[in-house]
Coordinates of C-alpha atoms and ligand atoms in Angstrom, one line a residue:
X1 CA -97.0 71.3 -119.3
X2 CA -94.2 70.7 -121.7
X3 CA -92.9 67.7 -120.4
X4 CA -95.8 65.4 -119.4
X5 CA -95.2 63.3 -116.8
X6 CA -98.3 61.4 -117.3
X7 CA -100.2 60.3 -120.3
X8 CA -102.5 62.6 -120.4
X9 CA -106.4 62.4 -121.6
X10 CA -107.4 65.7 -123.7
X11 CA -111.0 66.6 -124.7
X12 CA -110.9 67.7 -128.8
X13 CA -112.6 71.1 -129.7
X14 CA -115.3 70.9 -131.6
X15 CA -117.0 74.0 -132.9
X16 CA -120.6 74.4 -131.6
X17 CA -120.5 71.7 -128.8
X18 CA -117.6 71.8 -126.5
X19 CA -118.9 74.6 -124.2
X20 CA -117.8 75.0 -120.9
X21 CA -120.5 73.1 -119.7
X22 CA -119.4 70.5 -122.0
X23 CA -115.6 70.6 -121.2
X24 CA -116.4 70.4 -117.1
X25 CA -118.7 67.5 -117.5
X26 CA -115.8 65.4 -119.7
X27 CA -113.0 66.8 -117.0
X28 CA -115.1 65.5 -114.1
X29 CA -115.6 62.2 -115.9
X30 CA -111.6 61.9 -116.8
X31 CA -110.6 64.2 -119.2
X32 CA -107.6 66.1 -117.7
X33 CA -107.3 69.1 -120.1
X34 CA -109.9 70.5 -122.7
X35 CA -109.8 72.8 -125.4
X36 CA -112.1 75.6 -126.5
X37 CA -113.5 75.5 -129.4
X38 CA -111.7 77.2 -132.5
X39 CA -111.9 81.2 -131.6
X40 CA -110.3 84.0 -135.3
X41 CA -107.7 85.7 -132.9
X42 CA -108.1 88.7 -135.9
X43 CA -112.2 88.9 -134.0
X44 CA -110.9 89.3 -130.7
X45 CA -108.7 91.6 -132.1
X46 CA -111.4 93.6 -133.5
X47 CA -113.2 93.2 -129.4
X48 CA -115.8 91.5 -131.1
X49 CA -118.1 90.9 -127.8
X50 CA -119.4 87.5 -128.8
X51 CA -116.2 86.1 -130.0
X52 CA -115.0 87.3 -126.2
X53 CA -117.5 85.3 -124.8
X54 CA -116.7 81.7 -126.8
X55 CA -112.9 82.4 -124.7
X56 CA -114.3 83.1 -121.4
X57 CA -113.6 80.7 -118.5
X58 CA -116.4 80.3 -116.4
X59 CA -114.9 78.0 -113.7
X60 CA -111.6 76.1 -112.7
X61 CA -111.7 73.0 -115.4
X62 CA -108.5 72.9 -116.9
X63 CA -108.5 74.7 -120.5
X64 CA -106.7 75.9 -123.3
X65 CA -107.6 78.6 -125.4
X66 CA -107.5 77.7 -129.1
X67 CA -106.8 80.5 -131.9
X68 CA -107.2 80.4 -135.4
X69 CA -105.4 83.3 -137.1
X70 CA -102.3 83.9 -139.1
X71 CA -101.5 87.9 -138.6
X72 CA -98.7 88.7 -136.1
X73 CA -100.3 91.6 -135.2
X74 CA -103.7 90.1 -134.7
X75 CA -102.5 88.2 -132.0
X76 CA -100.1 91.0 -130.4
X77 CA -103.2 93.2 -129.9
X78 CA -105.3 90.5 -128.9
X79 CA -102.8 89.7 -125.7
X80 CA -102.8 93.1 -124.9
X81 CA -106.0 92.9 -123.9
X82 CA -106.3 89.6 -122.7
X83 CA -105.9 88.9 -118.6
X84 CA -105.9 84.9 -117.8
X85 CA -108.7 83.7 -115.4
X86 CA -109.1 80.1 -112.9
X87 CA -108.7 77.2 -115.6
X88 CA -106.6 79.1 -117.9
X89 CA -104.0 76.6 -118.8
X90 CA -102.5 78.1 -121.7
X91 CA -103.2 79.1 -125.7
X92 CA -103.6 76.4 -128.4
X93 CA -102.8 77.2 -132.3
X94 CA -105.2 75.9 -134.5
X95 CA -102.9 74.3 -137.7
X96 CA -105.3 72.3 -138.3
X97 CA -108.9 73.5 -139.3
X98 CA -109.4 72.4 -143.5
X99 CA -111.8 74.7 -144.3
X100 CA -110.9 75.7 -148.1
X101 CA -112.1 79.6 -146.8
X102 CA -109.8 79.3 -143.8
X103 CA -107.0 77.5 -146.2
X104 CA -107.0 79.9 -149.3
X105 CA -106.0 82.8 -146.9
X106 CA -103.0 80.7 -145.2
X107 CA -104.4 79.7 -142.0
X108 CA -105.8 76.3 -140.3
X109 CA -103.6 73.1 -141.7
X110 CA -102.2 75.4 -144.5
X111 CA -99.7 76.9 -141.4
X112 CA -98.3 73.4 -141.3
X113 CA -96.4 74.5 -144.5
X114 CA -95.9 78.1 -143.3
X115 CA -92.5 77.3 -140.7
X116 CA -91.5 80.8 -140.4
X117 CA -94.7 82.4 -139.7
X118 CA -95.4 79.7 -137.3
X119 CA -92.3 80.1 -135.5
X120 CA -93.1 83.9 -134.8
X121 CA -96.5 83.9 -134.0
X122 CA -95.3 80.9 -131.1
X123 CA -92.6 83.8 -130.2
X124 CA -95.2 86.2 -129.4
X125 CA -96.4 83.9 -127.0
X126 CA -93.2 83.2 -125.4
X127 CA -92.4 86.9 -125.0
X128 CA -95.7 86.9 -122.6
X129 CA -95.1 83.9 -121.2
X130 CA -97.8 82.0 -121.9
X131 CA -97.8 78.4 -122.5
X132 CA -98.5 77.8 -126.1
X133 CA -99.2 74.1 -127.7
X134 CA -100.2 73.3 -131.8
X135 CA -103.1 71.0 -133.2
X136 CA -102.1 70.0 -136.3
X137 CA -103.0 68.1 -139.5
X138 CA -100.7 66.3 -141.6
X139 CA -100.5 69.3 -144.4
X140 CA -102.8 70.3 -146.9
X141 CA -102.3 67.1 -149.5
X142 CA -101.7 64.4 -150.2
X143 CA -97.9 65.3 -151.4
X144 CA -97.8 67.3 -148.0
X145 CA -97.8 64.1 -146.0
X146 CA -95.6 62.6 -148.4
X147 CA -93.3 64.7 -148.3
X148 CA -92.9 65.1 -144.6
X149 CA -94.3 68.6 -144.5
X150 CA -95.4 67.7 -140.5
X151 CA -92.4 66.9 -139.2
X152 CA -90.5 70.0 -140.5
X153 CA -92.6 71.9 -138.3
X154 CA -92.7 69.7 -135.3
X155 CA -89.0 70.0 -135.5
X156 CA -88.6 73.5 -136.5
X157 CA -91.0 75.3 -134.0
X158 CA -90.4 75.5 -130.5
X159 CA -94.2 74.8 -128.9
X160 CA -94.9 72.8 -125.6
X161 CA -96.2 70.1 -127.7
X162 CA -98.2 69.1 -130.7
X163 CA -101.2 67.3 -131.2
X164 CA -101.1 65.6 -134.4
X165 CA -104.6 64.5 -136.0
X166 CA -103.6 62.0 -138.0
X167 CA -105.0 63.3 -141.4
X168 CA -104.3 65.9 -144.1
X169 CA -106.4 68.1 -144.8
X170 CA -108.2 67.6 -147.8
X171 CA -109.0 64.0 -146.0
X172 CA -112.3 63.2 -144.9
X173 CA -113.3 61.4 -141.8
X174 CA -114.4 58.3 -143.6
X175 CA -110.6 57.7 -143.8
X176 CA -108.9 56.5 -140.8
X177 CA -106.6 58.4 -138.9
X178 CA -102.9 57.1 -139.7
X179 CA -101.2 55.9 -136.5
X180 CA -98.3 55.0 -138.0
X181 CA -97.4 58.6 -138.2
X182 CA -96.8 59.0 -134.3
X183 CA -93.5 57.0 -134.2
X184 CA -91.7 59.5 -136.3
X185 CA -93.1 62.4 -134.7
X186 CA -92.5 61.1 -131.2
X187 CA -88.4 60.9 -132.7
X188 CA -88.5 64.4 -133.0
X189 CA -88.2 64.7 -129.4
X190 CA -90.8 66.9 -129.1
X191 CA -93.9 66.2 -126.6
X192 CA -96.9 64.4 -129.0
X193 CA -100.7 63.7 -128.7
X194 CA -101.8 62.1 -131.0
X195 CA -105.7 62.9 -132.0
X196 CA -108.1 61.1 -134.7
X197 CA -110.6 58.1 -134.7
X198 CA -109.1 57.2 -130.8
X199 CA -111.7 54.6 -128.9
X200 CA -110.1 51.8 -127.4
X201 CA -107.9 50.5 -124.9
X202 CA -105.2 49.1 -127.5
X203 CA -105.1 52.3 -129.3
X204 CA -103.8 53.9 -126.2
X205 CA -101.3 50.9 -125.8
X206 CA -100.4 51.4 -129.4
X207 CA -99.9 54.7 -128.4
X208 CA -97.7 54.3 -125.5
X209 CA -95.6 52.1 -127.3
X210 CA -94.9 54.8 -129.8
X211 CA -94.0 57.1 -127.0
X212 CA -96.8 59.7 -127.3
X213 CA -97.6 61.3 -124.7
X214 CA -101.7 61.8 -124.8
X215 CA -104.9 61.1 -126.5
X216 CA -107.0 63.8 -127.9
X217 CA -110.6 62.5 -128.3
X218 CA -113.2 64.6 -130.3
X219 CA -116.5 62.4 -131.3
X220 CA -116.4 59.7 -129.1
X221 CA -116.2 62.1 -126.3
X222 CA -119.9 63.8 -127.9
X223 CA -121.2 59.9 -128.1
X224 CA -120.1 59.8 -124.3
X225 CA -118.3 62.0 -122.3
X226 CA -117.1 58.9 -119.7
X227 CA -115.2 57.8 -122.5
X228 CA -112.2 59.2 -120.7
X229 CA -113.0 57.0 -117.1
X230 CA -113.3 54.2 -118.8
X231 CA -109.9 54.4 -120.9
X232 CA -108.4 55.2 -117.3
X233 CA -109.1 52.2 -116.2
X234 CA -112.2 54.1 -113.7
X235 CA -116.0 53.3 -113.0
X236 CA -118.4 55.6 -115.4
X237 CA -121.2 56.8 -115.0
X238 CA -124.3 56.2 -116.2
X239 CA -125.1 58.4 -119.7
X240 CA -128.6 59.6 -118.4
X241 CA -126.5 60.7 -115.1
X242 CA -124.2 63.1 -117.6
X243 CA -126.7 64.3 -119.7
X244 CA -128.7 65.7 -116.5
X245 CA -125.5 67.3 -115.5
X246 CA -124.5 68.5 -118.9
X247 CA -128.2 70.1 -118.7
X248 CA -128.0 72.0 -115.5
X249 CA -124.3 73.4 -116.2
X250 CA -125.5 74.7 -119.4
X251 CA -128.7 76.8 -117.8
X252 CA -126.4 77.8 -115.4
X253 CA -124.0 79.3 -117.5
X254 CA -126.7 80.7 -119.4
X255 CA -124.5 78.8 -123.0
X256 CA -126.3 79.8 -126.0
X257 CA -128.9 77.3 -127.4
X258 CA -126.5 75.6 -130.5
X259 CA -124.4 74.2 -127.9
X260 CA -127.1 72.2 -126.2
X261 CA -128.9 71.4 -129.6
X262 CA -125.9 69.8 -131.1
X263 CA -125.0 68.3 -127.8
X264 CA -128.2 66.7 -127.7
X265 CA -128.1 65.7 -130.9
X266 CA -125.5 63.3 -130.3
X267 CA -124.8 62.7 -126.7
X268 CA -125.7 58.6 -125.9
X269 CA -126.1 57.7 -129.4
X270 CA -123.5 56.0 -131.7
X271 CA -121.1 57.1 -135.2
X272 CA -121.2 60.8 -134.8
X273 CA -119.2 62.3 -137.3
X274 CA -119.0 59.1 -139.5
X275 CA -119.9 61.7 -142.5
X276 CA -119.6 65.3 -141.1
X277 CA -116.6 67.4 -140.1
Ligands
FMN1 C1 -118.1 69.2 -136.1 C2 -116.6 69.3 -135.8 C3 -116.1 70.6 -135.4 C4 -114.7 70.7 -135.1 N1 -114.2 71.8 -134.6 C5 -112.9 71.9 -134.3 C6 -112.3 73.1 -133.8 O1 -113.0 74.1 -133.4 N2 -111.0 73.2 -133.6 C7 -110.2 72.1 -133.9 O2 -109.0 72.2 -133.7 N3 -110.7 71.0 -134.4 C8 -112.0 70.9 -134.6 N4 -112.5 69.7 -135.0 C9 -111.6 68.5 -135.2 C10 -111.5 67.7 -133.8 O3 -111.0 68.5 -132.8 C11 -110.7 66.5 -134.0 O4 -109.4 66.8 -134.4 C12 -111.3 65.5 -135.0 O5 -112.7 65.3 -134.8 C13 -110.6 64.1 -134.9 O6 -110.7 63.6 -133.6 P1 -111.8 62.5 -133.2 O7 -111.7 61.4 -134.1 O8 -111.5 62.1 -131.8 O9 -113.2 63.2 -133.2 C14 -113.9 69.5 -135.3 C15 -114.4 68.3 -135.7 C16 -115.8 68.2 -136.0 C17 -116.3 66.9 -136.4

């Protein structure tokens, strides 16, 4: 996983929609790794039953676990009780959730800044052997971008790779992602996706160019979950096709209802997230 031969198509997490329902309906229509949505490693530490069940695997699509959390031993006792199942592709650190709650307690993009901690908690991994990948923002601020903040840690900590969302975090989605970013990542030398307002073919030939190694698509994924066919180049499928599909994984995994009602919301309609998020 840490040196991707391929470019490589990722589905984004997004809280309250990407179920594993969700996640096998964008794999079978191109995306070639998915995410869970954010999961506090500190509540699975605690065996928090229903925080278990937003991590469990319920078939083969390829996934990565991703953990919010900043406490070393939050994340020990949380491997000692965790056993990987079919799918399991590895664990995911979430550096990049900009919640102020989540921020003012050190955690989400506020671990960008926090190398040291960061480097340990990727240890803990390592000493299991588990593959273990970041999704980062740009910092907290303004100032954090400026002054480089992201590529200290890129350099400093030794993770598979790192998706970079191409914002800070006291940025909202109504400003664009900053490609420009990726070229100076990618001459790290470490393996980058880049995530954030992706869509279109050029992007992903913009991207190319800049040497990163994957897309990570989020919203345009909810709009339509073939978004991932057609960058590849493939035939799609029509969207009442997916949604009946979508439909019948989600009874049969029995997913709770906010899934499907947020799902629903937005799948085959246009500009989600244009305010929220
Ligand atoms: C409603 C919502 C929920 C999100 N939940 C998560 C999450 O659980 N974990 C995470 O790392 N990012 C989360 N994100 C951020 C997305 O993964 C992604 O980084 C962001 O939407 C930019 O990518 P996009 O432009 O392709 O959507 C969320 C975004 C939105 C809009």
């Amino acid at each position: 996983m840490a040196c991707m031969e391929k470019f490589t198509y990722m589905l984004a997490p997004i809280e309250d929609m990407t179920s594993n329902a969700f996640r096998a309906v964008c794999h079978k229509h191109g995306a070639d790794l998915t995410f869970t949505e954010l999961t506090r490693v500190e509540s699975l530490a605690r065996k928090n039953k229903s925080t278990w069940s937003r991590i469990e695997l319920k078939d083969s699509t390829p996934t990565i676990i991703q953990l919010l959390g900043a406490k070393e031993f939050s994340f020990k006792k949380f491997l000692s009780m965790f056993s990987p199942s079919k799918g399991f592709k590895g664990f995911n650190l979430n550096f990049g959730c900009p919640s102020p709650q989540v921020v003012r307690i050190g955690q989400g993009c506020a671990m960008v800044r926090r190398i040291s901690k960061a480097k340990k908690i990727v240890q803990i991994f390592r000493d299991y052997g588990y593959p273990v990948s970041i999704k980062m923002r740009l910092g907290i601020t303004r100032i954090d971008k400026e002054n480089k903040s992201y590529l200290n840690l890129i350099n400093a900590v030794n993770a598979d790779f790192f998706i970079v969302h191409a914002r800070y975090g006291n940025q909202s989605y109504d400003e664009p992602a900053d490609f420009s970013v990726y070229e100076e990542c990618v001459k790290t030398g470490k393996t980058v996706i880049a995530n954030g307002d992706i869509t279109t073919n050029s992007q992903i030939e913009y991207l190319k160019k800049a040497g990163v190694k994957g897309a990570m698509i989020g919203r345009a994924a909810v709009l339509n979950p073939s978004i991932f066919s057609m960058l590849k180049g493939e035939s799609s499928a029509p969207i009442n096709s997916i949604i009946k599909e979508y439909l019948s994984l989600s009874d049969l995994y029995n997913e709770p209802f906010r899934y499907r009602k947020n799902i629903m919301k937005w799948i085959g309609k246009e500009g989600f997230g244009k305010t929220e998020g």
